Amino acid sequence: MSDDEDFQVEGPILADDDPMRAFLPTSFGKKSREADIAAQIDRSKRTVNQPAVGNPQSPESDSDDATDSDDDPGDSDDEDEYPTSHEMVIKTHDRAITSISLDPAGGRLISGSIDCTVKLHDFSSLTPSTIRAFKSVDPYATKASAANAESHPIHHVQFNPLAGSVFLCISAHPQAKILSRDGDIITEFVKGDMYLRDMHNTKGHVSEVTTGTWHPTDKNLCVTAGTDSTLRIWDINNKRSQKEVIVFKSKAAGAAGRTRMTAVAWGTPAQGGNNVLVSAALDGTLVMWSGNGPFTRPAGEIKNAHTPNTWTGGIDISSDGRMVVTRGGDNLIKLWDTRKFKEPLVSVEHPSTSDHYPTTNIKYAPNSTSIITGSATGHLHILNPGNLRSEYTTPVTPGSPVITVDWHPKINQIITGSANAETHILYNPTMSTRGAVDVMSRAPKRRHIDDNPEFTTDLSLGLSGDSIITPGALPGSKKTGITASGKSKDPRRPHVPQQTPFMRSQPDEKHVSENIPLSRMLHEDPREALLRYADLAKKDPVFTKAWKSTQPVTQYADVSDEEEDGPEKKKIKR
């Protein structure tokens, strides 16, 4: 074969439309993976394109409006008006989500649940294929193997709106906590004395805390509401006692002056002015105080604002500080004016879920242009702030109630938490910024064995944390109690000898010698110990050294031989 002849490589004979061509390489070397961003965002588009528009108090009219809207070209305009065209779903909890919050920058999301945990999500580390929490925190957990191990459902979590480095965490416990944005406990407020009748003399809540919120202008202050009929204003730098205690005296018959505070909101006008503190009670009362004090008497009080003994879990104040919206357990949403705090301006029916989920909330949108809330059917309702009529209704988790909602002003995204343990982030690629938009714009992460937490070890538990089984620590295998002979029912738990009074009174000898001063003198002869210092006391006395030079010399009388026998004894008279 001559060198001038060309070499020809025979390729596979495949048709141009043969699907096998998709598996053939197109070039040599390492291939660069480029994600189709537009396709990823399109995959996150919600399938619900025709939301129901109408008044939530009449389901029949909702269906009529929905059928009429088929021919109305304004549906697409309504959908584009709100950031609800796309969604990202986060499934990190095991039970219903009770509270959600975003930091002021919109980069970190925290969620609380009745599974007693707080999940922390960082948008900068999420990808479409790795949507999970980077940390799970149980704020009230003790050692898992401890006999008094306990945990409490989370009622409320909220980032500080003025400082995103901390957030307020409230659970079914008398003590609220301040945690850092990384989940570390910074402050735990004190618990009050439950045996004091006058709540003014207590330093903290004496019973369960229901909710709380931050001061709108002071980053160091927050307020908590409890079942002890008090609101307490705390300085996060002083955990020993509250700064102010507001005692609400209920006038309901048979309440003995006490009730449960179910919701609280603290707002201030955006243009400046006095802030207001509004709270709802279980006896149906709505109370308003001046946010700057004094708190001895309320500025306004409305009896039977909602039906007594129904849980009013949702309350919020508009951005101008004039309007207050409440969602009660009596299936009503009411709008109040702080300048005429007597009668509701508007009242509409809306099915309540506070009988099962007390933390059901209602929120004003940024700039108070709308009001958002969930429903028992799993729909998100966007209401008109003037007449409370539904402007936009879209299903989020059909069949599972939407418990908590939030609308972040900076990234323009709506976050919802539902009873099926799902967190939905609704957004619009053109209207929203950062947050879920950035997550869906990243290339999917290559799957690795370390991505599956079932095959990896949590380093916080140690390198061999999963292989060490603490007796009784496995869920479902713990058997509590003892048998009639005194042995534990748990076969893995070692037998602990019974602590007798004698054993309790005999501490370890090494511990006594190292920690108790002069304890070694117990084993010495006291006479020998004193005689050891006899020569030193004679040469250098401590107490009589000042009179050593002037001390008189002791002189003893000379005893003669005649007096050796001693004085004559007196004769005894007979």
PDB file of N, CA and C in Angstrom, residues 295-387:
ATOM      1  N   PHE A 295     -47.552  50.191  79.108  1.00  0.00           N
ATOM      2  CA  PHE A 295     -48.395  49.039  78.825  1.00  0.00           C
ATOM      3  C   PHE A 295     -49.345  48.720  79.978  1.00  0.00           C
ATOM      4  N   THR A 296     -49.554  49.719  80.854  1.00  0.00           N
ATOM      5  CA  THR A 296     -50.440  49.458  81.999  1.00  0.00           C
ATOM      6  C   THR A 296     -51.891  49.332  81.556  1.00  0.00           C
ATOM      7  N   ARG A 297     -52.301  50.124  80.575  1.00  0.00           N
ATOM      8  CA  ARG A 297     -53.672  50.061  80.081  1.00  0.00           C
ATOM      9  C   ARG A 297     -53.642  49.982  78.562  1.00  0.00           C
ATOM     10  N   PRO A 298     -54.492  49.156  77.970  1.00  0.00           N
ATOM     11  CA  PRO A 298     -54.509  49.057  76.506  1.00  0.00           C
ATOM     12  C   PRO A 298     -55.097  50.306  75.869  1.00  0.00           C
ATOM     13  N   ALA A 299     -54.614  50.610  74.650  1.00  0.00           N
ATOM     14  CA  ALA A 299     -55.146  51.748  73.914  1.00  0.00           C
ATOM     15  C   ALA A 299     -56.508  51.434  73.312  1.00  0.00           C
ATOM     16  N   GLY A 300     -56.800  50.179  73.084  1.00  0.00           N
ATOM     17  CA  GLY A 300     -58.090  49.772  72.558  1.00  0.00           C
ATOM     18  C   GLY A 300     -58.361  48.321  72.870  1.00  0.00           C
ATOM     19  N   GLU A 301     -59.609  47.997  73.090  1.00  0.00           N
ATOM     20  CA  GLU A 301     -59.983  46.616  73.431  1.00  0.00           C
ATOM     21  C   GLU A 301     -61.355  46.323  72.853  1.00  0.00           C
ATOM     22  N   ILE A 302     -61.460  45.224  72.117  1.00  0.00           N
ATOM     23  CA  ILE A 302     -62.720  44.824  71.488  1.00  0.00           C
ATOM     24  C   ILE A 302     -63.117  43.462  72.043  1.00  0.00           C
ATOM     25  N   LYS A 303     -64.202  43.425  72.761  1.00  0.00           N
ATOM     26  CA  LYS A 303     -64.708  42.155  73.267  1.00  0.00           C
ATOM     27  C   LYS A 303     -65.462  41.423  72.164  1.00  0.00           C
ATOM     28  N   ASN A 304     -65.334  40.121  72.181  1.00  0.00           N
ATOM     29  CA  ASN A 304     -66.020  39.257  71.211  1.00  0.00           C
ATOM     30  C   ASN A 304     -65.699  39.670  69.770  1.00  0.00           C
ATOM     31  N   ALA A 305     -64.431  40.028  69.551  1.00  0.00           N
ATOM     32  CA  ALA A 305     -64.007  40.306  68.179  1.00  0.00           C
ATOM     33  C   ALA A 305     -64.159  39.047  67.329  1.00  0.00           C
ATOM     34  N   HIS A 306     -63.862  37.917  67.914  1.00  0.00           N
ATOM     35  CA  HIS A 306     -64.150  36.610  67.327  1.00  0.00           C
ATOM     36  C   HIS A 306     -64.887  35.784  68.375  1.00  0.00           C
ATOM     37  N   THR A 307     -65.452  34.692  67.949  1.00  0.00           N
ATOM     38  CA  THR A 307     -66.235  33.859  68.856  1.00  0.00           C
ATOM     39  C   THR A 307     -65.362  33.358  70.003  1.00  0.00           C
ATOM     40  N   PRO A 308     -65.808  33.500  71.252  1.00  0.00           N
ATOM     41  CA  PRO A 308     -64.992  33.022  72.384  1.00  0.00           C
ATOM     42  C   PRO A 308     -64.707  31.525  72.281  1.00  0.00           C
ATOM     43  N   ASN A 309     -63.567  31.166  72.841  1.00  0.00           N
ATOM     44  CA  ASN A 309     -63.087  29.779  72.879  1.00  0.00           C
ATOM     45  C   ASN A 309     -62.821  29.214  71.482  1.00  0.00           C
ATOM     46  N   THR A 310     -62.553  30.081  70.526  1.00  0.00           N
ATOM     47  CA  THR A 310     -62.044  29.661  69.221  1.00  0.00           C
ATOM     48  C   THR A 310     -60.668  30.288  69.043  1.00  0.00           C
ATOM     49  N   TRP A 311     -59.779  29.547  68.427  1.00  0.00           N
ATOM     50  CA  TRP A 311     -58.370  29.953  68.365  1.00  0.00           C
ATOM     51  C   TRP A 311     -58.140  30.907  67.192  1.00  0.00           C
ATOM     52  N   THR A 312     -57.837  32.157  67.509  1.00  0.00           N
ATOM     53  CA  THR A 312     -57.492  33.162  66.495  1.00  0.00           C
ATOM     54  C   THR A 312     -55.982  33.114  66.299  1.00  0.00           C
ATOM     55  N   GLY A 313     -55.537  32.390  65.280  1.00  0.00           N
ATOM     56  CA  GLY A 313     -54.101  32.185  65.097  1.00  0.00           C
ATOM     57  C   GLY A 313     -53.458  33.158  64.143  1.00  0.00           C
ATOM     58  N   GLY A 314     -54.241  33.830  63.270  1.00  0.00           N
ATOM     59  CA  GLY A 314     -53.659  34.716  62.277  1.00  0.00           C
ATOM     60  C   GLY A 314     -53.965  36.167  62.560  1.00  0.00           C
ATOM     61  N   ILE A 315     -52.927  37.004  62.586  1.00  0.00           N
ATOM     62  CA  ILE A 315     -53.091  38.441  62.793  1.00  0.00           C
ATOM     63  C   ILE A 315     -51.909  39.142  62.143  1.00  0.00           C
ATOM     64  N   ASP A 316     -52.180  40.269  61.479  1.00  0.00           N
ATOM     65  CA  ASP A 316     -51.107  41.019  60.829  1.00  0.00           C
ATOM     66  C   ASP A 316     -51.526  42.480  60.711  1.00  0.00           C
ATOM     67  N   ILE A 317     -50.512  43.351  60.627  1.00  0.00           N
ATOM     68  CA  ILE A 317     -50.719  44.794  60.558  1.00  0.00           C
ATOM     69  C   ILE A 317     -50.205  45.282  59.209  1.00  0.00           C
ATOM     70  N   SER A 318     -50.941  46.186  58.580  1.00  0.00           N
ATOM     71  CA  SER A 318     -50.552  46.701  57.270  1.00  0.00           C
ATOM     72  C   SER A 318     -49.292  47.554  57.381  1.00  0.00           C
ATOM     73  N   SER A 319     -48.682  47.836  56.233  1.00  0.00           N
ATOM     74  CA  SER A 319     -47.423  48.575  56.228  1.00  0.00           C
ATOM     75  C   SER A 319     -47.591  50.022  56.671  1.00  0.00           C
ATOM     76  N   ASP A 320     -48.795  50.596  56.557  1.00  0.00           N
ATOM     77  CA  ASP A 320     -49.015  51.957  57.032  1.00  0.00           C
ATOM     78  C   ASP A 320     -49.437  52.004  58.497  1.00  0.00           C
ATOM     79  N   GLY A 321     -49.589  50.840  59.137  1.00  0.00           N
ATOM     80  CA  GLY A 321     -49.930  50.781  60.547  1.00  0.00           C
ATOM     81  C   GLY A 321     -51.357  51.122  60.877  1.00  0.00           C
ATOM     82  N   ARG A 322     -52.234  51.195  59.885  1.00  0.00           N
ATOM     83  CA  ARG A 322     -53.622  51.602  60.131  1.00  0.00           C
ATOM     84  C   ARG A 322     -54.594  50.430  60.143  1.00  0.00           C
ATOM     85  N   MET A 323     -54.308  49.395  59.378  1.00  0.00           N
ATOM     86  CA  MET A 323     -55.242  48.283  59.244  1.00  0.00           C
ATOM     87  C   MET A 323     -54.698  47.036  59.935  1.00  0.00           C
ATOM     88  N   VAL A 324     -55.602  46.289  60.532  1.00  0.00           N
ATOM     89  CA  VAL A 324     -55.277  45.021  61.179  1.00  0.00           C
ATOM     90  C   VAL A 324     -56.222  43.967  60.615  1.00  0.00           C
ATOM     91  N   VAL A 325     -55.676  42.846  60.149  1.00  0.00           N
ATOM     92  CA  VAL A 325     -56.483  41.754  59.636  1.00  0.00           C
ATOM     93  C   VAL A 325     -56.306  40.562  60.560  1.00  0.00           C
ATOM     94  N   THR A 326     -57.402  39.889  60.871  1.00  0.00           N
ATOM     95  CA  THR A 326     -57.374  38.730  61.763  1.00  0.00           C
ATOM     96  C   THR A 326     -58.121  37.580  61.110  1.00  0.00           C
ATOM     97  N   ARG A 327     -57.634  36.389  61.366  1.00  0.00           N
ATOM     98  CA  ARG A 327     -58.292  35.167  60.909  1.00  0.00           C
ATOM     99  C   ARG A 327     -58.582  34.297  62.120  1.00  0.00           C
ATOM    100  N   GLY A 328     -59.849  34.120  62.429  1.00  0.00           N
ATOM    101  CA  GLY A 328     -60.232  33.422  63.640  1.00  0.00           C
ATOM    102  C   GLY A 328     -60.649  31.985  63.406  1.00  0.00           C
ATOM    103  N   GLY A 329     -60.849  31.306  64.524  1.00  0.00           N
ATOM    104  CA  GLY A 329     -61.324  29.938  64.456  1.00  0.00           C
ATOM    105  C   GLY A 329     -62.804  29.822  64.242  1.00  0.00           C
ATOM    106  N   ASP A 330     -63.509  30.952  64.117  1.00  0.00           N
ATOM    107  CA  ASP A 330     -64.948  30.954  63.858  1.00  0.00           C
ATOM    108  C   ASP A 330     -65.269  31.074  62.375  1.00  0.00           C
ATOM    109  N   ASN A 331     -64.288  30.701  61.512  1.00  0.00           N
ATOM    110  CA  ASN A 331     -64.452  30.714  60.048  1.00  0.00           C
ATOM    111  C   ASN A 331     -64.711  32.123  59.511  1.00  0.00           C
ATOM    112  N   LEU A 332     -64.086  33.129  60.112  1.00  0.00           N
ATOM    113  CA  LEU A 332     -64.243  34.505  59.672  1.00  0.00           C
ATOM    114  C   LEU A 332     -62.883  35.184  59.545  1.00  0.00           C
ATOM    115  N   ILE A 333     -62.764  36.023  58.534  1.00  0.00           N
ATOM    116  CA  ILE A 333     -61.629  36.930  58.383  1.00  0.00           C
ATOM    117  C   ILE A 333     -62.179  38.341  58.524  1.00  0.00           C
ATOM    118  N   LYS A 334     -61.572  39.129  59.423  1.00  0.00           N
ATOM    119  CA  LYS A 334     -62.080  40.470  59.707  1.00  0.00           C
ATOM    120  C   LYS A 334     -60.982  41.501  59.522  1.00  0.00           C
ATOM    121  N   LEU A 335     -61.406  42.688  59.092  1.00  0.00           N
ATOM    122  CA  LEU A 335     -60.512  43.813  58.872  1.00  0.00           C
ATOM    123  C   LEU A 335     -60.870  44.914  59.850  1.00  0.00           C
ATOM    124  N   TRP A 336     -59.846  45.434  60.557  1.00  0.00           N
ATOM    125  CA  TRP A 336     -60.056  46.434  61.596  1.00  0.00           C
ATOM    126  C   TRP A 336     -59.242  47.684  61.282  1.00  0.00           C
ATOM    127  N   ASP A 337     -59.743  48.822  61.755  1.00  0.00           N
ATOM    128  CA  ASP A 337     -59.052  50.100  61.621  1.00  0.00           C
ATOM    129  C   ASP A 337     -58.560  50.508  63.005  1.00  0.00           C
ATOM    130  N   THR A 338     -57.249  50.756  63.138  1.00  0.00           N
ATOM    131  CA  THR A 338     -56.691  51.099  64.447  1.00  0.00           C
ATOM    132  C   THR A 338     -57.159  52.468  64.925  1.00  0.00           C
ATOM    133  N   ARG A 339     -57.630  53.320  64.011  1.00  0.00           N
ATOM    134  CA  ARG A 339     -58.107  54.647  64.412  1.00  0.00           C
ATOM    135  C   ARG A 339     -59.538  54.585  64.942  1.00  0.00           C
ATOM    136  N   LYS A 340     -60.299  53.582  64.531  1.00  0.00           N
ATOM    137  CA  LYS A 340     -61.653  53.353  65.037  1.00  0.00           C
ATOM    138  C   LYS A 340     -61.746  51.896  65.466  1.00  0.00           C
ATOM    139  N   PHE A 341     -61.102  51.630  66.591  1.00  0.00           N
ATOM    140  CA  PHE A 341     -60.924  50.250  67.027  1.00  0.00           C
ATOM    141  C   PHE A 341     -62.134  49.806  67.843  1.00  0.00           C
ATOM    142  N   LYS A 342     -63.274  49.643  67.131  1.00  0.00           N
ATOM    143  CA  LYS A 342     -64.495  49.223  67.810  1.00  0.00           C
ATOM    144  C   LYS A 342     -65.223  48.131  67.049  1.00  0.00           C
ATOM    145  N   GLU A 343     -65.447  48.373  65.760  1.00  0.00           N
ATOM    146  CA  GLU A 343     -66.195  47.438  64.945  1.00  0.00           C
ATOM    147  C   GLU A 343     -65.370  47.072  63.713  1.00  0.00           C
ATOM    148  N   PRO A 344     -65.530  45.850  63.183  1.00  0.00           N
ATOM    149  CA  PRO A 344     -64.782  45.477  61.973  1.00  0.00           C
ATOM    150  C   PRO A 344     -65.295  46.231  60.753  1.00  0.00           C
ATOM    151  N   LEU A 345     -64.371  46.609  59.885  1.00  0.00           N
ATOM    152  CA  LEU A 345     -64.759  47.268  58.645  1.00  0.00           C
ATOM    153  C   LEU A 345     -65.395  46.273  57.680  1.00  0.00           C
ATOM    154  N   VAL A 346     -64.761  45.105  57.542  1.00  0.00           N
ATOM    155  CA  VAL A 346     -65.237  44.065  56.631  1.00  0.00           C
ATOM    156  C   VAL A 346     -65.114  42.722  57.346  1.00  0.00           C
ATOM    157  N   SER A 347     -66.047  41.836  57.064  1.00  0.00           N
ATOM    158  CA  SER A 347     -65.999  40.487  57.619  1.00  0.00           C
ATOM    159  C   SER A 347     -66.474  39.515  56.545  1.00  0.00           C
ATOM    160  N   VAL A 348     -65.635  38.516  56.231  1.00  0.00           N
ATOM    161  CA  VAL A 348     -65.997  37.515  55.228  1.00  0.00           C
ATOM    162  C   VAL A 348     -65.770  36.125  55.816  1.00  0.00           C
ATOM    163  N   GLU A 349     -66.464  35.165  55.283  1.00  0.00           N
ATOM    164  CA  GLU A 349     -66.320  33.777  55.725  1.00  0.00           C
ATOM    165  C   GLU A 349     -65.132  33.135  55.025  1.00  0.00           C
ATOM    166  N   HIS A 350     -64.413  32.351  55.809  1.00  0.00           N
ATOM    167  CA  HIS A 350     -63.281  31.601  55.277  1.00  0.00           C
ATOM    168  C   HIS A 350     -63.065  30.397  56.179  1.00  0.00           C
ATOM    169  N   PRO A 351     -63.126  29.173  55.644  1.00  0.00           N
ATOM    170  CA  PRO A 351     -62.988  27.979  56.503  1.00  0.00           C
ATOM    171  C   PRO A 351     -61.686  27.995  57.286  1.00  0.00           C
ATOM    172  N   SER A 352     -61.793  27.729  58.572  1.00  0.00           N
ATOM    173  CA  SER A 352     -60.643  27.781  59.461  1.00  0.00           C
ATOM    174  C   SER A 352     -60.039  26.398  59.658  1.00  0.00           C
ATOM    175  N   THR A 353     -58.744  26.378  59.903  1.00  0.00           N
ATOM    176  CA  THR A 353     -58.041  25.130  60.230  1.00  0.00           C
ATOM    177  C   THR A 353     -57.372  25.216  61.600  1.00  0.00           C
ATOM    178  N   SER A 354     -57.685  26.263  62.379  1.00  0.00           N
ATOM    179  CA  SER A 354     -57.005  26.459  63.656  1.00  0.00           C
ATOM    180  C   SER A 354     -57.422  25.442  64.704  1.00  0.00           C
ATOM    181  N   ASP A 355     -58.510  24.694  64.470  1.00  0.00           N
ATOM    182  CA  ASP A 355     -58.868  23.657  65.432  1.00  0.00           C
ATOM    183  C   ASP A 355     -57.887  22.493  65.375  1.00  0.00           C
ATOM    184  N   HIS A 356     -57.300  22.245  64.192  1.00  0.00           N
ATOM    185  CA  HIS A 356     -56.279  21.207  64.068  1.00  0.00           C
ATOM    186  C   HIS A 356     -54.867  21.783  64.066  1.00  0.00           C
ATOM    187  N   TYR A 357     -54.695  22.959  63.472  1.00  0.00           N
ATOM    188  CA  TYR A 357     -53.373  23.585  63.353  1.00  0.00           C
ATOM    189  C   TYR A 357     -53.482  25.018  63.870  1.00  0.00           C
ATOM    190  N   PRO A 358     -53.166  25.245  65.150  1.00  0.00           N
ATOM    191  CA  PRO A 358     -53.360  26.581  65.742  1.00  0.00           C
ATOM    192  C   PRO A 358     -52.485  27.669  65.136  1.00  0.00           C
ATOM    193  N   THR A 359     -51.416  27.309  64.437  1.00  0.00           N
ATOM    194  CA  THR A 359     -50.504  28.324  63.913  1.00  0.00           C
ATOM    195  C   THR A 359     -50.914  28.824  62.536  1.00  0.00           C
ATOM    196  N   THR A 360     -52.130  28.508  62.082  1.00  0.00           N
ATOM    197  CA  THR A 360     -52.605  29.004  60.792  1.00  0.00           C
ATOM    198  C   THR A 360     -52.554  30.532  60.778  1.00  0.00           C
ATOM    199  N   ASN A 361     -51.898  31.113  59.769  1.00  0.00           N
ATOM    200  CA  ASN A 361     -51.678  32.556  59.792  1.00  0.00           C
ATOM    201  C   ASN A 361     -52.307  33.238  58.590  1.00  0.00           C
ATOM    202  N   ILE A 362     -52.211  34.549  58.581  1.00  0.00           N
ATOM    203  CA  ILE A 362     -52.650  35.400  57.480  1.00  0.00           C
ATOM    204  C   ILE A 362     -51.656  36.545  57.386  1.00  0.00           C
ATOM    205  N   LYS A 363     -51.284  36.934  56.166  1.00  0.00           N
ATOM    206  CA  LYS A 363     -50.192  37.891  55.989  1.00  0.00           C
ATOM    207  C   LYS A 363     -50.562  38.951  54.964  1.00  0.00           C
ATOM    208  N   TYR A 364     -50.043  40.163  55.208  1.00  0.00           N
ATOM    209  CA  TYR A 364     -50.102  41.210  54.205  1.00  0.00           C
ATOM    210  C   TYR A 364     -48.972  41.016  53.212  1.00  0.00           C
ATOM    211  N   ALA A 365     -49.253  41.290  51.943  1.00  0.00           N
ATOM    212  CA  ALA A 365     -48.225  41.251  50.913  1.00  0.00           C
ATOM    213  C   ALA A 365     -47.321  42.474  51.066  1.00  0.00           C
ATOM    214  N   PRO A 366     -46.165  42.488  50.408  1.00  0.00           N
ATOM    215  CA  PRO A 366     -45.320  43.686  50.446  1.00  0.00           C
ATOM    216  C   PRO A 366     -46.097  44.921  49.992  1.00  0.00           C
ATOM    217  N   ASN A 367     -45.890  46.015  50.704  1.00  0.00           N
ATOM    218  CA  ASN A 367     -46.587  47.281  50.462  1.00  0.00           C
ATOM    219  C   ASN A 367     -48.091  47.171  50.691  1.00  0.00           C
ATOM    220  N   SER A 368     -48.532  46.063  51.315  1.00  0.00           N
ATOM    221  CA  SER A 368     -49.949  45.871  51.671  1.00  0.00           C
ATOM    222  C   SER A 368     -50.872  45.965  50.466  1.00  0.00           C
ATOM    223  N   THR A 369     -50.398  45.513  49.319  1.00  0.00           N
ATOM    224  CA  THR A 369     -51.246  45.531  48.124  1.00  0.00           C
ATOM    225  C   THR A 369     -52.211  44.361  48.090  1.00  0.00           C
ATOM    226  N   SER A 370     -51.949  43.321  48.867  1.00  0.00           N
ATOM    227  CA  SER A 370     -52.819  42.146  48.911  1.00  0.00           C
ATOM    228  C   SER A 370     -52.699  41.505  50.276  1.00  0.00           C
ATOM    229  N   ILE A 371     -53.574  40.557  50.518  1.00  0.00           N
ATOM    230  CA  ILE A 371     -53.537  39.739  51.733  1.00  0.00           C
ATOM    231  C   ILE A 371     -53.539  38.287  51.295  1.00  0.00           C
ATOM    232  N   ILE A 372     -52.630  37.480  51.849  1.00  0.00           N
ATOM    233  CA  ILE A 372     -52.535  36.073  51.470  1.00  0.00           C
ATOM    234  C   ILE A 372     -52.813  35.198  52.687  1.00  0.00           C
ATOM    235  N   THR A 373     -53.429  34.056  52.432  1.00  0.00           N
ATOM    236  CA  THR A 373     -53.693  33.069  53.475  1.00  0.00           C
ATOM    237  C   THR A 373     -53.971  31.734  52.804  1.00  0.00           C
ATOM    238  N   GLY A 374     -53.912  30.683  53.583  1.00  0.00           N
ATOM    239  CA  GLY A 374     -54.199  29.341  53.083  1.00  0.00           C
ATOM    240  C   GLY A 374     -55.625  28.941  53.387  1.00  0.00           C
ATOM    241  N   SER A 375     -55.947  27.702  53.059  1.00  0.00           N
ATOM    242  CA  SER A 375     -57.288  27.187  53.303  1.00  0.00           C
ATOM    243  C   SER A 375     -57.208  25.714  53.636  1.00  0.00           C
ATOM    244  N   ALA A 376     -58.329  25.183  54.116  1.00  0.00           N
ATOM    245  CA  ALA A 376     -58.387  23.771  54.497  1.00  0.00           C
ATOM    246  C   ALA A 376     -58.346  22.846  53.293  1.00  0.00           C
ATOM    247  N   THR A 377     -58.664  23.373  52.121  1.00  0.00           N
ATOM    248  CA  THR A 377     -58.654  22.545  50.907  1.00  0.00           C
ATOM    249  C   THR A 377     -57.299  22.515  50.220  1.00  0.00           C
ATOM    250  N   GLY A 378     -56.304  23.235  50.767  1.00  0.00           N
ATOM    251  CA  GLY A 378     -54.974  23.245  50.164  1.00  0.00           C
ATOM    252  C   GLY A 378     -54.775  24.317  49.127  1.00  0.00           C
ATOM    253  N   HIS A 379     -55.609  25.360  49.125  1.00  0.00           N
ATOM    254  CA  HIS A 379     -55.503  26.441  48.164  1.00  0.00           C
ATOM    255  C   HIS A 379     -54.847  27.660  48.800  1.00  0.00           C
ATOM    256  N   LEU A 380     -54.188  28.442  47.963  1.00  0.00           N
ATOM    257  CA  LEU A 380     -53.642  29.731  48.357  1.00  0.00           C
ATOM    258  C   LEU A 380     -54.597  30.817  47.894  1.00  0.00           C
ATOM    259  N   HIS A 381     -55.032  31.666  48.821  1.00  0.00           N
ATOM    260  CA  HIS A 381     -55.980  32.732  48.514  1.00  0.00           C
ATOM    261  C   HIS A 381     -55.268  34.072  48.611  1.00  0.00           C
ATOM    262  N   ILE A 382     -55.373  34.865  47.563  1.00  0.00           N
ATOM    263  CA  ILE A 382     -54.868  36.238  47.560  1.00  0.00           C
ATOM    264  C   ILE A 382     -56.079  37.154  47.576  1.00  0.00           C
ATOM    265  N   LEU A 383     -56.239  37.898  48.675  1.00  0.00           N
ATOM    266  CA  LEU A 383     -57.437  38.685  48.910  1.00  0.00           C
ATOM    267  C   LEU A 383     -57.174  40.162  48.651  1.00  0.00           C
ATOM    268  N   ASN A 384     -58.241  40.862  48.335  1.00  0.00           N
ATOM    269  CA  ASN A 384     -58.182  42.310  48.197  1.00  0.00           C
ATOM    270  C   ASN A 384     -58.097  42.933  49.579  1.00  0.00           C
ATOM    271  N   PRO A 385     -57.159  43.848  49.829  1.00  0.00           N
ATOM    272  CA  PRO A 385     -57.011  44.407  51.186  1.00  0.00           C
ATOM    273  C   PRO A 385     -58.139  45.349  51.581  1.00  0.00           C
ATOM    274  N   GLY A 386     -58.999  45.745  50.624  1.00  0.00           N
ATOM    275  CA  GLY A 386     -60.084  46.659  50.952  1.00  0.00           C
ATOM    276  C   GLY A 386     -61.373  45.962  51.315  1.00  0.00           C
ATOM    277  N   ASN A 387     -61.768  44.951  50.513  1.00  0.00           N
ATOM    278  CA  ASN A 387     -63.040  44.273  50.770  1.00  0.00           C
ATOM    279  C   ASN A 387     -62.876  42.785  51.093  1.00  0.00           C
TER     280      ASN A 387
END
